[in-house]
PDB file of C-alpha atoms in Angstrom:
ATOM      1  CA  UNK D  15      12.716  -3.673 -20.757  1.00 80.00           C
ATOM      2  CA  UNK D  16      11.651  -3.088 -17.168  1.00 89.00           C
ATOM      3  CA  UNK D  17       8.146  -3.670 -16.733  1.00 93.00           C
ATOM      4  CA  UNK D  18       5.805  -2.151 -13.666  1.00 95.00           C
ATOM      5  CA  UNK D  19       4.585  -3.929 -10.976  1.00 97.00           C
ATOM      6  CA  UNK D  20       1.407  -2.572  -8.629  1.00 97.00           C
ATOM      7  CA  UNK D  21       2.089  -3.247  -4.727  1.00 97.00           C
ATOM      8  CA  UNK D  22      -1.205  -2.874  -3.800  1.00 98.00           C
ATOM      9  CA  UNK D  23      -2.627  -2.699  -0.446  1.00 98.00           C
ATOM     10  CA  UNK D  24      -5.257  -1.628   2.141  1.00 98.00           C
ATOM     11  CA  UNK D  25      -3.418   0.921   3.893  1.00 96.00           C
ATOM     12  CA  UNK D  26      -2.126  -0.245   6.676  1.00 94.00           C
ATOM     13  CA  UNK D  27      -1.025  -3.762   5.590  1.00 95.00           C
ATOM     14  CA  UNK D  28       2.490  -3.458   5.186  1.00 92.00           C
ATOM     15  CA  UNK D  29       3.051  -1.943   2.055  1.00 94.00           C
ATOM     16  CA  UNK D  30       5.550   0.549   2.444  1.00 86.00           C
ATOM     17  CA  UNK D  31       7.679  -2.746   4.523  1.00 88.00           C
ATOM     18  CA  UNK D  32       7.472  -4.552   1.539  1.00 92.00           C
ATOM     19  CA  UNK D  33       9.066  -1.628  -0.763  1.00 90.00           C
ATOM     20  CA  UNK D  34      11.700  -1.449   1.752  1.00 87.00           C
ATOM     21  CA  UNK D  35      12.208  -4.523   1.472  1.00 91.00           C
ATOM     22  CA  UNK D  36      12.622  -3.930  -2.981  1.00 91.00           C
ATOM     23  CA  UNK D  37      14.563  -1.058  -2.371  1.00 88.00           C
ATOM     24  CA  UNK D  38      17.543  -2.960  -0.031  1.00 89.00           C
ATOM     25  CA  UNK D  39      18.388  -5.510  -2.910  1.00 92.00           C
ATOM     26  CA  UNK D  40      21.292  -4.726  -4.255  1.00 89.00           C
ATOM     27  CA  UNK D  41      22.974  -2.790  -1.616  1.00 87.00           C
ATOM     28  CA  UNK D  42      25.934  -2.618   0.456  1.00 89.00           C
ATOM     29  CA  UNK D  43      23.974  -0.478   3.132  1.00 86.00           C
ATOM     30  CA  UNK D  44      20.448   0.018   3.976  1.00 85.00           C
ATOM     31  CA  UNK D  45      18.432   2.222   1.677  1.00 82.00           C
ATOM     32  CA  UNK D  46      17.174   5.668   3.298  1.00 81.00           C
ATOM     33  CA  UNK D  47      13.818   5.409   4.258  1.00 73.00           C
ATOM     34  CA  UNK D  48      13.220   8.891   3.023  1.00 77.00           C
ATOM     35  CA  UNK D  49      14.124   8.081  -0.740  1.00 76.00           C
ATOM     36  CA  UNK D  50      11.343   6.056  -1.171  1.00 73.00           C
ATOM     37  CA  UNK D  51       8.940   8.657  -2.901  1.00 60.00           C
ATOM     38  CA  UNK D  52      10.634   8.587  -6.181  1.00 60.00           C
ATOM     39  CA  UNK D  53       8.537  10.127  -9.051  1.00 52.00           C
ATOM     40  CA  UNK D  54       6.210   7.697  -9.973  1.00 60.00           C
ATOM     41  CA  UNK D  55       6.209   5.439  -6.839  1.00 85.00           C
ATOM     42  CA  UNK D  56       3.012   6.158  -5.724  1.00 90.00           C
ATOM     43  CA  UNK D  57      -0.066   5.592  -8.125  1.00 94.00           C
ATOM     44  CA  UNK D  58      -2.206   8.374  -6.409  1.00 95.00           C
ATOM     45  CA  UNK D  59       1.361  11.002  -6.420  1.00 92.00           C
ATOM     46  CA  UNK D  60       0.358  14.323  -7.920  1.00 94.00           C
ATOM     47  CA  UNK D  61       3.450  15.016  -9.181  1.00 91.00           C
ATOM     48  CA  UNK D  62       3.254  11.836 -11.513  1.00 92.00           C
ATOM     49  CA  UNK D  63       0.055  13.288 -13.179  1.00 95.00           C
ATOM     50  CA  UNK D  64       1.373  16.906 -13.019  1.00 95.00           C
ATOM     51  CA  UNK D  65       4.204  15.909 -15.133  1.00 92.00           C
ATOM     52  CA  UNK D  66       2.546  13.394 -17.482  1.00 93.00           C
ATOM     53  CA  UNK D  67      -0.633  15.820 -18.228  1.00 95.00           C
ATOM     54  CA  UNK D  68       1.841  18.903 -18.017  1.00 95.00           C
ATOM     55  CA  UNK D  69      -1.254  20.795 -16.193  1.00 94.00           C
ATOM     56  CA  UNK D  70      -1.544  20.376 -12.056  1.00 95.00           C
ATOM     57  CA  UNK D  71      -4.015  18.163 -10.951  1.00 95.00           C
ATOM     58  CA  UNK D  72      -5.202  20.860  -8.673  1.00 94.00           C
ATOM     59  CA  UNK D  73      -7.236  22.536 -11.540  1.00 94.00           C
ATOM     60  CA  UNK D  74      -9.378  19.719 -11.435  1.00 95.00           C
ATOM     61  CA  UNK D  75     -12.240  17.491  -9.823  1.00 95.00           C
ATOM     62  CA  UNK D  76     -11.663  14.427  -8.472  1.00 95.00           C
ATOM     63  CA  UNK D  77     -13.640  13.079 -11.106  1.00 95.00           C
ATOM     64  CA  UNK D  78     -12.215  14.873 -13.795  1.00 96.00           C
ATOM     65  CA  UNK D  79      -8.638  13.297 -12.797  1.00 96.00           C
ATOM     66  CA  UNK D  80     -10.138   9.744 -12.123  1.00 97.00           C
ATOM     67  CA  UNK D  81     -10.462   9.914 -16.117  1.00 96.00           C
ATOM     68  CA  UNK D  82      -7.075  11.005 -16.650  1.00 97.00           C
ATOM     69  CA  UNK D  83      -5.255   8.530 -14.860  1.00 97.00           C
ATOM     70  CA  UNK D  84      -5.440   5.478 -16.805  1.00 98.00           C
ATOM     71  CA  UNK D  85      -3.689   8.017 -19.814  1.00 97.00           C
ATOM     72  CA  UNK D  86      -1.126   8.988 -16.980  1.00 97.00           C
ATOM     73  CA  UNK D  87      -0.512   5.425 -15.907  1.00 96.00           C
ATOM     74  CA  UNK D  88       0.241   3.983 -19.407  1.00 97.00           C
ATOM     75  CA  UNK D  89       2.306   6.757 -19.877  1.00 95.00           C
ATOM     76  CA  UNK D  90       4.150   6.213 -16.707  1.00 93.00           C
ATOM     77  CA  UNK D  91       5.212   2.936 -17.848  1.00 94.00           C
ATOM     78  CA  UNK D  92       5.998   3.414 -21.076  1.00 93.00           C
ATOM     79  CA  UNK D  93       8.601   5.640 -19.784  1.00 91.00           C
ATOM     80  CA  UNK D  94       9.724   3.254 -17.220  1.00 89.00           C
ATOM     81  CA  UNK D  95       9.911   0.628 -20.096  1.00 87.00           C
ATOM     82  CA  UNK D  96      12.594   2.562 -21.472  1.00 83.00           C
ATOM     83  CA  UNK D  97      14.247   3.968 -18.630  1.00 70.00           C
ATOM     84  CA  UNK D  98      13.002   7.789 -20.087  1.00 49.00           C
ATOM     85  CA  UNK D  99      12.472  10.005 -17.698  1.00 43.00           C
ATOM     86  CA  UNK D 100      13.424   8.118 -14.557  1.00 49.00           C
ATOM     87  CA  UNK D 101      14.819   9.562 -11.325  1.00 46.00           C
ATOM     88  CA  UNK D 102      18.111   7.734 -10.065  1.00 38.00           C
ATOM     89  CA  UNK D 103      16.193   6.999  -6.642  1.00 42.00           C
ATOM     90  CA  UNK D 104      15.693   3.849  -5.260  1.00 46.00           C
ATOM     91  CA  UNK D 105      13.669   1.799  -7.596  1.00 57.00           C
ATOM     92  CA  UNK D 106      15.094  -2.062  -6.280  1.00 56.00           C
ATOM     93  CA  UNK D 107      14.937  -5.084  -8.101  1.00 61.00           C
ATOM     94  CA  UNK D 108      16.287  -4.940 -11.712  1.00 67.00           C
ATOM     95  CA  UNK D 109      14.051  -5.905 -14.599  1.00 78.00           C
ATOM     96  CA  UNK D 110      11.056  -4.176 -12.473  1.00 91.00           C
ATOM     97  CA  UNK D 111       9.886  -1.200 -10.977  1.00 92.00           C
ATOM     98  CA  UNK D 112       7.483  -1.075  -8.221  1.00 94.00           C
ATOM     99  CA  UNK D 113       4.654   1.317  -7.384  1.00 94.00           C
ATOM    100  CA  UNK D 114       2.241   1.800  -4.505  1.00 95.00           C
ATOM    101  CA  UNK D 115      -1.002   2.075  -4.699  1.00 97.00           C
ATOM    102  CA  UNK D 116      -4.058   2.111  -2.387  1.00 97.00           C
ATOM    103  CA  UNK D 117      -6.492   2.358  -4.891  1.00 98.00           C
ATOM    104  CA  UNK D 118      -9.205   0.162  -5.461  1.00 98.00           C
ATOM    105  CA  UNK D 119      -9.530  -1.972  -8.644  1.00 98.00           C
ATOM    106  CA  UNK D 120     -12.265   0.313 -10.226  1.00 98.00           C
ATOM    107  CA  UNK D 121     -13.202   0.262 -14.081  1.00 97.00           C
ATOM    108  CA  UNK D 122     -14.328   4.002 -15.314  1.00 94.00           C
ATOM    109  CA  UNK D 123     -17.687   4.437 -17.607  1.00 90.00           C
ATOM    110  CA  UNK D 124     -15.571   3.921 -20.559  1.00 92.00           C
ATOM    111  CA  UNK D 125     -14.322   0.164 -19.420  1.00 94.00           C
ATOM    112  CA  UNK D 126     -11.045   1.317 -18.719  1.00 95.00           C
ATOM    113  CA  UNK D 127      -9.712   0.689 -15.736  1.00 98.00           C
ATOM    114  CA  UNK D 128      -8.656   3.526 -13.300  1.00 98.00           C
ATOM    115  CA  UNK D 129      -4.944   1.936 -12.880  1.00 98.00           C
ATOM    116  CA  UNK D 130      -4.309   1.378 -16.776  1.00 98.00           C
ATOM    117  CA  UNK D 131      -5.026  -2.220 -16.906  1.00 98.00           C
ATOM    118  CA  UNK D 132      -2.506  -4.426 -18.700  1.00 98.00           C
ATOM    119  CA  UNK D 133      -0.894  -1.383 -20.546  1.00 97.00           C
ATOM    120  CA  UNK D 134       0.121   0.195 -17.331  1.00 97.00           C
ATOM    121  CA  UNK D 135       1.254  -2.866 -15.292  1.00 97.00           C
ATOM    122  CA  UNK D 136       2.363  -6.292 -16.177  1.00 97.00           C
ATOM    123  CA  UNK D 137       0.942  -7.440 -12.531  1.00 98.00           C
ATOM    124  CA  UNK D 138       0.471  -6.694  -8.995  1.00 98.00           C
ATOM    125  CA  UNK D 139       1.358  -7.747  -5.508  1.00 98.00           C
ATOM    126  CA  UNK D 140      -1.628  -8.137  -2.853  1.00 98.00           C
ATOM    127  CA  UNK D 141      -0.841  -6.841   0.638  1.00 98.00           C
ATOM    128  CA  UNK D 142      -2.979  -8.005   2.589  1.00 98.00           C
ATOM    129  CA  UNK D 143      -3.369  -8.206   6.581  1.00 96.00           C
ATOM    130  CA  UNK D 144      -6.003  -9.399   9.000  1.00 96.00           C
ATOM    131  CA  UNK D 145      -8.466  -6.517   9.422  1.00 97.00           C
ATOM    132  CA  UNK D 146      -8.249  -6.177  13.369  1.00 96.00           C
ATOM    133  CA  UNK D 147      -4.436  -5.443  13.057  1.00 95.00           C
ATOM    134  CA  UNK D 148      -5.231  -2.953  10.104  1.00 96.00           C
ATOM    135  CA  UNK D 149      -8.094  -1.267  12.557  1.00 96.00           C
ATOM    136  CA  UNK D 150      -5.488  -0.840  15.272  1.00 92.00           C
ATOM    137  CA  UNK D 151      -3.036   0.812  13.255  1.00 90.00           C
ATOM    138  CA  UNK D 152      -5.456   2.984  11.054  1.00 94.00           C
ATOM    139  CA  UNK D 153      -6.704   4.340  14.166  1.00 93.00           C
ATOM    140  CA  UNK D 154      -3.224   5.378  14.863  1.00 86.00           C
ATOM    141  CA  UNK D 155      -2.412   6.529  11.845  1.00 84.00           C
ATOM    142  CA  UNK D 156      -5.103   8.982  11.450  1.00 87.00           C
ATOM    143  CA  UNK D 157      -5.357   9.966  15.036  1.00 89.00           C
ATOM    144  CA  UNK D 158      -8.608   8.793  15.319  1.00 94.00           C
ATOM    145  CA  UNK D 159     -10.398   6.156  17.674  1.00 96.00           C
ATOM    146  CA  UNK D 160     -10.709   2.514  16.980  1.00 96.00           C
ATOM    147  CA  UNK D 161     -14.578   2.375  16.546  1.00 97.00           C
ATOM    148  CA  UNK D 162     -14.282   5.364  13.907  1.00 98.00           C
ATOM    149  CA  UNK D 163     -11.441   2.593  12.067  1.00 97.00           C
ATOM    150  CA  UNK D 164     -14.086   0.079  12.107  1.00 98.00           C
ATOM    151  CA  UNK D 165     -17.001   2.139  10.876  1.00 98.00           C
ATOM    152  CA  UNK D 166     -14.377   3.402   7.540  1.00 98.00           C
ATOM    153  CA  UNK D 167     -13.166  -0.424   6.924  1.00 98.00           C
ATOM    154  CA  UNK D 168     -16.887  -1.148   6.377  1.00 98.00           C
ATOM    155  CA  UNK D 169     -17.983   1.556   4.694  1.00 98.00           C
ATOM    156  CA  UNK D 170     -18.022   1.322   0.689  1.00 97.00           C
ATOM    157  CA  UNK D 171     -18.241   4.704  -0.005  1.00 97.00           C
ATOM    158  CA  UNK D 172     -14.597   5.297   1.976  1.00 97.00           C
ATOM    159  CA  UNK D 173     -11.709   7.320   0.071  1.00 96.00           C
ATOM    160  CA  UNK D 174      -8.394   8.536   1.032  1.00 94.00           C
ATOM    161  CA  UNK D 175      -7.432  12.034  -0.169  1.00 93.00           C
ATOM    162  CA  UNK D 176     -10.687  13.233  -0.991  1.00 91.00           C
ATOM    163  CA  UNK D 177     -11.326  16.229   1.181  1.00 87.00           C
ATOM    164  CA  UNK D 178     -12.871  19.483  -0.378  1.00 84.00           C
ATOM    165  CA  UNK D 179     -11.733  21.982   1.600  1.00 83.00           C
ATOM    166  CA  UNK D 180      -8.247  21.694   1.170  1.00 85.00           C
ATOM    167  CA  UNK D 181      -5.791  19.893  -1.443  1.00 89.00           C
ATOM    168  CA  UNK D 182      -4.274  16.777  -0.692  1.00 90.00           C
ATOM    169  CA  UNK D 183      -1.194  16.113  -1.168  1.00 87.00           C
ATOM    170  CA  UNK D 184      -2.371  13.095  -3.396  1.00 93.00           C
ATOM    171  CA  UNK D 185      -4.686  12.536  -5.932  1.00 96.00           C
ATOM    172  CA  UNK D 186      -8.402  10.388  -4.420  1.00 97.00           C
ATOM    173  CA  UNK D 187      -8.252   6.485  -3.648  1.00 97.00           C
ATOM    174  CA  UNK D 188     -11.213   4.683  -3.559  1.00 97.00           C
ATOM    175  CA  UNK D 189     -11.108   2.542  -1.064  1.00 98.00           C
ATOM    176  CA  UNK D 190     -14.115   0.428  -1.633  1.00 98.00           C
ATOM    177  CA  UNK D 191     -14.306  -0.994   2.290  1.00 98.00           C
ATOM    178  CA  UNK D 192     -11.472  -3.379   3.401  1.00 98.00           C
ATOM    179  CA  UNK D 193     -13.314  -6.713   2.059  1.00 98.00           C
ATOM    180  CA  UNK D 194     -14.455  -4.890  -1.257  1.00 98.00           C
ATOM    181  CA  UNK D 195     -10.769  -3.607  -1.708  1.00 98.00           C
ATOM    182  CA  UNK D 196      -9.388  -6.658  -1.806  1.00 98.00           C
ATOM    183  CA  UNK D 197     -12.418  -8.940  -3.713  1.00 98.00           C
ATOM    184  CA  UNK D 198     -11.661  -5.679  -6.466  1.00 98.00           C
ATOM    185  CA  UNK D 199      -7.895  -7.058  -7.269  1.00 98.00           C
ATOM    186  CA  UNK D 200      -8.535 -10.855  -6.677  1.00 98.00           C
ATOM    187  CA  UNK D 201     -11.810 -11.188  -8.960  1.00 98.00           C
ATOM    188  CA  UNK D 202     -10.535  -8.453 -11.896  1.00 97.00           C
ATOM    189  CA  UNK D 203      -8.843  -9.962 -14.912  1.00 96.00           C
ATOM    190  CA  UNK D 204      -6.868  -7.901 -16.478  1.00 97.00           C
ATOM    191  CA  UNK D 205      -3.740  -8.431 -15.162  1.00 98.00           C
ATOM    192  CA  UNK D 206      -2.354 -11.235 -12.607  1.00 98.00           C
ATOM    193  CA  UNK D 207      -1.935 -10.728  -8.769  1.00 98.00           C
ATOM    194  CA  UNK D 208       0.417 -12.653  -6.263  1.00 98.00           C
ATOM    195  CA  UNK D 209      -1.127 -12.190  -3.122  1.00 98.00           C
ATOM    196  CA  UNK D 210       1.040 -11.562   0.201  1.00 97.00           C
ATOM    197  CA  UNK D 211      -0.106 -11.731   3.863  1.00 97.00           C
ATOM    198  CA  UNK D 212       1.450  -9.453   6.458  1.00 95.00           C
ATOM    199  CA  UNK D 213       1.583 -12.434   8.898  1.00 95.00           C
ATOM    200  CA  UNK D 214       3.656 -14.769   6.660  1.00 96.00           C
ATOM    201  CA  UNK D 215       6.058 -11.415   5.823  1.00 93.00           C
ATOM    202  CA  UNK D 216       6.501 -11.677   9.756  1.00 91.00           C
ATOM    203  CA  UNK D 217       7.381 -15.342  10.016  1.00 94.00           C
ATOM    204  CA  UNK D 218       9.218 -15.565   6.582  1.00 95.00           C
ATOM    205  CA  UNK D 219      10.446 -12.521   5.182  1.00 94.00           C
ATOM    206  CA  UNK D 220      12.939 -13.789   2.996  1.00 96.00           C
ATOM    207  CA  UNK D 221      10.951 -16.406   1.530  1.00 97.00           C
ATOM    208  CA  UNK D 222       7.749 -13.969   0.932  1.00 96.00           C
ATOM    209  CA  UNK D 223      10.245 -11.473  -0.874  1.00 96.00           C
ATOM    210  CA  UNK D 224      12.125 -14.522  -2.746  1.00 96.00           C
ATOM    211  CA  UNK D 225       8.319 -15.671  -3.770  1.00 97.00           C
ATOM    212  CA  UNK D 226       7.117 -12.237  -5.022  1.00 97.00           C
ATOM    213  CA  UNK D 227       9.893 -11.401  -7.014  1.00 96.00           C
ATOM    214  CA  UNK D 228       9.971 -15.070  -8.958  1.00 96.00           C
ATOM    215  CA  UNK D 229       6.295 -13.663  -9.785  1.00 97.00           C
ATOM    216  CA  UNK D 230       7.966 -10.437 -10.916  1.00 95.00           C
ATOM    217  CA  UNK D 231      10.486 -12.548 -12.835  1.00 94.00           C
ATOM    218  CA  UNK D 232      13.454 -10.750 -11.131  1.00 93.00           C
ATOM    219  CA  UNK D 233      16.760 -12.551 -10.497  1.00 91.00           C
ATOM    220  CA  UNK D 234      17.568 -12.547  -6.806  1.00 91.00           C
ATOM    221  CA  UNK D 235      20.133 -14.725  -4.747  1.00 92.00           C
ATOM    222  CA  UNK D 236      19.663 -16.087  -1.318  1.00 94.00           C
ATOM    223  CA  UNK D 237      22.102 -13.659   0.144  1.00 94.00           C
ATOM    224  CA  UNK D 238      20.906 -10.693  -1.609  1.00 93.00           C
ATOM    225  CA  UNK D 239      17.361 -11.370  -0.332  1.00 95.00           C
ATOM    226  CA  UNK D 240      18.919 -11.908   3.841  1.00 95.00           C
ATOM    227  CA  UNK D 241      20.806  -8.777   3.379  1.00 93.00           C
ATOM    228  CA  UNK D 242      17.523  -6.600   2.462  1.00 92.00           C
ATOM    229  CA  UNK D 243      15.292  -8.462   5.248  1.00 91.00           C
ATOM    230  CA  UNK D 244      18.326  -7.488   7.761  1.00 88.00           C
ATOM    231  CA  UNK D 245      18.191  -3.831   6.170  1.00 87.00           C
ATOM    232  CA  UNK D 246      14.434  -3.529   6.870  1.00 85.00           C
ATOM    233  CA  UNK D 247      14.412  -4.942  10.418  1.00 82.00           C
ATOM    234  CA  UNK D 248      11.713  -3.023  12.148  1.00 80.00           C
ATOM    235  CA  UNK D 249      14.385  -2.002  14.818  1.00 73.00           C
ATOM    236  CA  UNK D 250      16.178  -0.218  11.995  1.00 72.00           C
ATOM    237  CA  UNK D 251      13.374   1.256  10.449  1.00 75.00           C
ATOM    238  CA  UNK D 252      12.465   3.026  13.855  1.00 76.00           C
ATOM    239  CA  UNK D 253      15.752   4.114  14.420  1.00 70.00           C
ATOM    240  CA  UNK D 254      15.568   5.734  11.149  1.00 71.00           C
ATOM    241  CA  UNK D 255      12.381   7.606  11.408  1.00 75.00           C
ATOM    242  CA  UNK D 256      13.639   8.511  15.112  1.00 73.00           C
ATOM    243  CA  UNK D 257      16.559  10.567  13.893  1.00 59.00           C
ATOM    244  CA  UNK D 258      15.390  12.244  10.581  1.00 65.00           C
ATOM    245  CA  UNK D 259      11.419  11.626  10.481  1.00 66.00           C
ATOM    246  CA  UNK D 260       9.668   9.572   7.844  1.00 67.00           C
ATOM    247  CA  UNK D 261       8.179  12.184   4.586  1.00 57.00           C
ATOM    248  CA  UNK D 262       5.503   9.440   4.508  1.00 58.00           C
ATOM    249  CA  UNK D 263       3.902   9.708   8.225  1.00 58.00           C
ATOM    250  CA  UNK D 264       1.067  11.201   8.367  1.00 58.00           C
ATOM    251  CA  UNK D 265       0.771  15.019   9.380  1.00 56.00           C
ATOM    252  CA  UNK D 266      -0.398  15.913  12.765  1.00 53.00           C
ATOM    253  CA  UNK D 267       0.228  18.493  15.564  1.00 41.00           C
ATOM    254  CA  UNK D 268       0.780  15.687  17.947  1.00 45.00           C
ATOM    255  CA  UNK D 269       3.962  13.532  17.008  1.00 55.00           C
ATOM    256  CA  UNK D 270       2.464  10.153  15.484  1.00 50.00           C
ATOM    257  CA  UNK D 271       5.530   7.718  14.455  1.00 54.00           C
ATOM    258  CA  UNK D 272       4.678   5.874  11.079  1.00 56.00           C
ATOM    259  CA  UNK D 273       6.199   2.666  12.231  1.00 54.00           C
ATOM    260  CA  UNK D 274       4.653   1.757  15.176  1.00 51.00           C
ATOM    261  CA  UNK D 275       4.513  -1.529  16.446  1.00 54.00           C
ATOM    262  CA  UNK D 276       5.944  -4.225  14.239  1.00 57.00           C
ATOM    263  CA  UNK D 277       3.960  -6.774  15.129  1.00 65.00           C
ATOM    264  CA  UNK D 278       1.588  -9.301  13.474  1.00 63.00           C
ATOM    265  CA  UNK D 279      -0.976 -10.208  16.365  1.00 77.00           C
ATOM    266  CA  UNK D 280      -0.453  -6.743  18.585  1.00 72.00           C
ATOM    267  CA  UNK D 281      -4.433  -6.127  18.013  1.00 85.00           C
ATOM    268  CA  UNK D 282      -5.228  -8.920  20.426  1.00 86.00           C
ATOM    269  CA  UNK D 283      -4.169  -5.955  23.395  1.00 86.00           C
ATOM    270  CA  UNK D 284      -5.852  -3.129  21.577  1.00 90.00           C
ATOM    271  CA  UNK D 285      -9.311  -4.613  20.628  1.00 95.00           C
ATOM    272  CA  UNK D 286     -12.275  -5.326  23.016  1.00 96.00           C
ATOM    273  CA  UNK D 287     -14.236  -8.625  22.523  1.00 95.00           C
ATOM    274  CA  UNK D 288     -16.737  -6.246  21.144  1.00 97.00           C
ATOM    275  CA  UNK D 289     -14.678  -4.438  18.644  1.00 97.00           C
ATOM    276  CA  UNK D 290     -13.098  -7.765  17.441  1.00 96.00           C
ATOM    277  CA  UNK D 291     -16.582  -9.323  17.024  1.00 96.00           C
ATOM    278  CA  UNK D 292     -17.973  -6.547  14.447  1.00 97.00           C
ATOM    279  CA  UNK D 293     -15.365  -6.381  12.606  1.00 97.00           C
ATOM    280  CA  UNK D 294     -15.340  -9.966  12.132  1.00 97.00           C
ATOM    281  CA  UNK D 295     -19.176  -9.584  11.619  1.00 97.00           C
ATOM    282  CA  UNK D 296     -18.359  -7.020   9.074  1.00 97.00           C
ATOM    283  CA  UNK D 297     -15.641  -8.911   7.033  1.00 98.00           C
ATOM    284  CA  UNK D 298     -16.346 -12.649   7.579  1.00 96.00           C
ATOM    285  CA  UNK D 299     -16.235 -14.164   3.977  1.00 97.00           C
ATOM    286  CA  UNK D 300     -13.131 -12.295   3.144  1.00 98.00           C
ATOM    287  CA  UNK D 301     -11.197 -12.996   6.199  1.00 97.00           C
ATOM    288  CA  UNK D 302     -12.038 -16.754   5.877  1.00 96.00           C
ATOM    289  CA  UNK D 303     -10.957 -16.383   2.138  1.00 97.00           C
ATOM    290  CA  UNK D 304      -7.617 -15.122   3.438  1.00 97.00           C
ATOM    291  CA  UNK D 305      -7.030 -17.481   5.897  1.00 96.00           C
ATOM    292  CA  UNK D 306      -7.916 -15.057   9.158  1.00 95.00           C
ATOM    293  CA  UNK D 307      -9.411 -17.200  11.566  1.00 84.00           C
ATOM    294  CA  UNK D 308     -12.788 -15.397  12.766  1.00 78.00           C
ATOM    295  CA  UNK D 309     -13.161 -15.532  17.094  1.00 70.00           C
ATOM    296  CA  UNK D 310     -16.227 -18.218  18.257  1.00 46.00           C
ATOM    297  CA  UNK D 311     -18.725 -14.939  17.760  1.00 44.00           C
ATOM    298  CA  UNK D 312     -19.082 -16.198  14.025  1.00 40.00           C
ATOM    299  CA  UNK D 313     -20.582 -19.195  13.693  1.00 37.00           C
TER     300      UNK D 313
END
């Protein structure tokens, strides 16, 4: 039986590395980047509740599909519990299947969580990365200035894919703020969570993949693992995106590559003093939770 596992992240933190990173075990050459968006890969994909509820999503509110999803997530992996239904696209490590999602731990009027709870996902995997690099590439990726990064990362009320004046090409995510988003997934009880840091995925790949799937309880050798972290070197990645674009970059007149930078610290040559200093301000109890040193402006 292969049982679902959340990847869960802040966006920006290095999820869509990390499913590279599932989707090169096993092979002989490295997975196209471009297969990744396999039905039912992404939580917050319409086409996952399209086909579950057999109605599109685009009939209704936000709200009105908030209370759907938990239905279309057990449903989801029911299916991928017996293989029904399932694409042949990349899907990685045997004995699991992986899913995205940016989504907020959230728990609807009726108790029920919005992801499923334990009937939709045996666990998760916590992305997480220190919030200065996540302001420098947010800004970035939605062509917007660092300050306006800053101001969304604190701000509670923050969603992706919730505009009303046009249809997304994914269903809402709350994002809760970045501390909120990732206090939801550590403090919530339903299901267990093996938490991940960007910065260790950059000085240990191999040993944060070898550690996430022994949580996953997939078998994995030493050699499968180096040959997926050689797949997904950020080099490669680049290259890839450079000669037949990336489905998953985000839209924009002006050319913005999805991979970027590829580095763990590169916010040290992006971020004033000033900038550093409020978001550390802003995010202090969670950063020191996680390990992220805060600068001498927090006492």
């Amino acid at each position: 039986m292969k049982r679902t596992f959340w990847l869960a992240s802040y966006p920006k933190s290095g999820n869509t590395w990390f499913r590279i990173l599932i989707a090169n075990l096993g092979r002989t050459d490295p997975v196209d980047i471009n297969a990744l968006s396999a039905r039912g890969s992404i939580a917050s994909g319409r086409q996952l509740f399209d086909s579950t509820m057999l109605f599109p999503s685009g009939l209704l509110t936000y709200d009105e599909c908030d209370r759907m999803r938990p239905t279309v997530h057990r449903a989801a992996a029911a299916a991928i519990a017996t293989e029904a239904g399932r694409d042949a696209e990349v899907d990685g490590a045997g004995g699991a299947h992986f899913a995205k999602t940016h989504d907020g731990w959230t728990v609807g009027d009726d108790g029920i969580p919005l992801l499923g709870g334990a009937a939709a996902a045996a666990g998760a995997i916590l992305i997480v990365r220190d919030p200065r690099a996540v302001a420098a590439s947010l800004a970035h990726h939605e062509g917007g200035t660092i300050d306006e990064a800053i101001g969304f990362m604190a701000d509670a009320d923050s969603v992706f894919s919730g505009r009303d004046d046009r249809l997304p090409r994914q269903l809402r995510q709350r994002l809760l703020g970045w501390s909120q988003f990732q206090r939801s997934w550590l403090d919530q009880r339903d299901i267990p969570v093996h938490c991940v840091r960007y910065e260790d995925m950059h000085t240990d790949p191999a040993g944060c993949l070898a550690a996430a799937l022994d949580f996953a309880g997939v078998a994995h050798d030493r050699d499968d693992v180096a040959r997926a972290v050689g797949f997904a070197r950020f080099d490669a990645l680049t290259a890839q995106e450079r000669d037949k674009g990336f489905r998953e970059a985000p839209p924009s007149r002006v050319e913005r590559r999805f991979f970027r930078r590829g580095r763990a610290d590169g916010w040290r040559d992006e971020l004033t003093l000033a900038q550093q200093q409020q978001i550390e301000s802003d995010h202090q109890a969670m950063m020191r939770q996680l390990g992220y040193a805060a600068g001498a402006s927090i006492a």
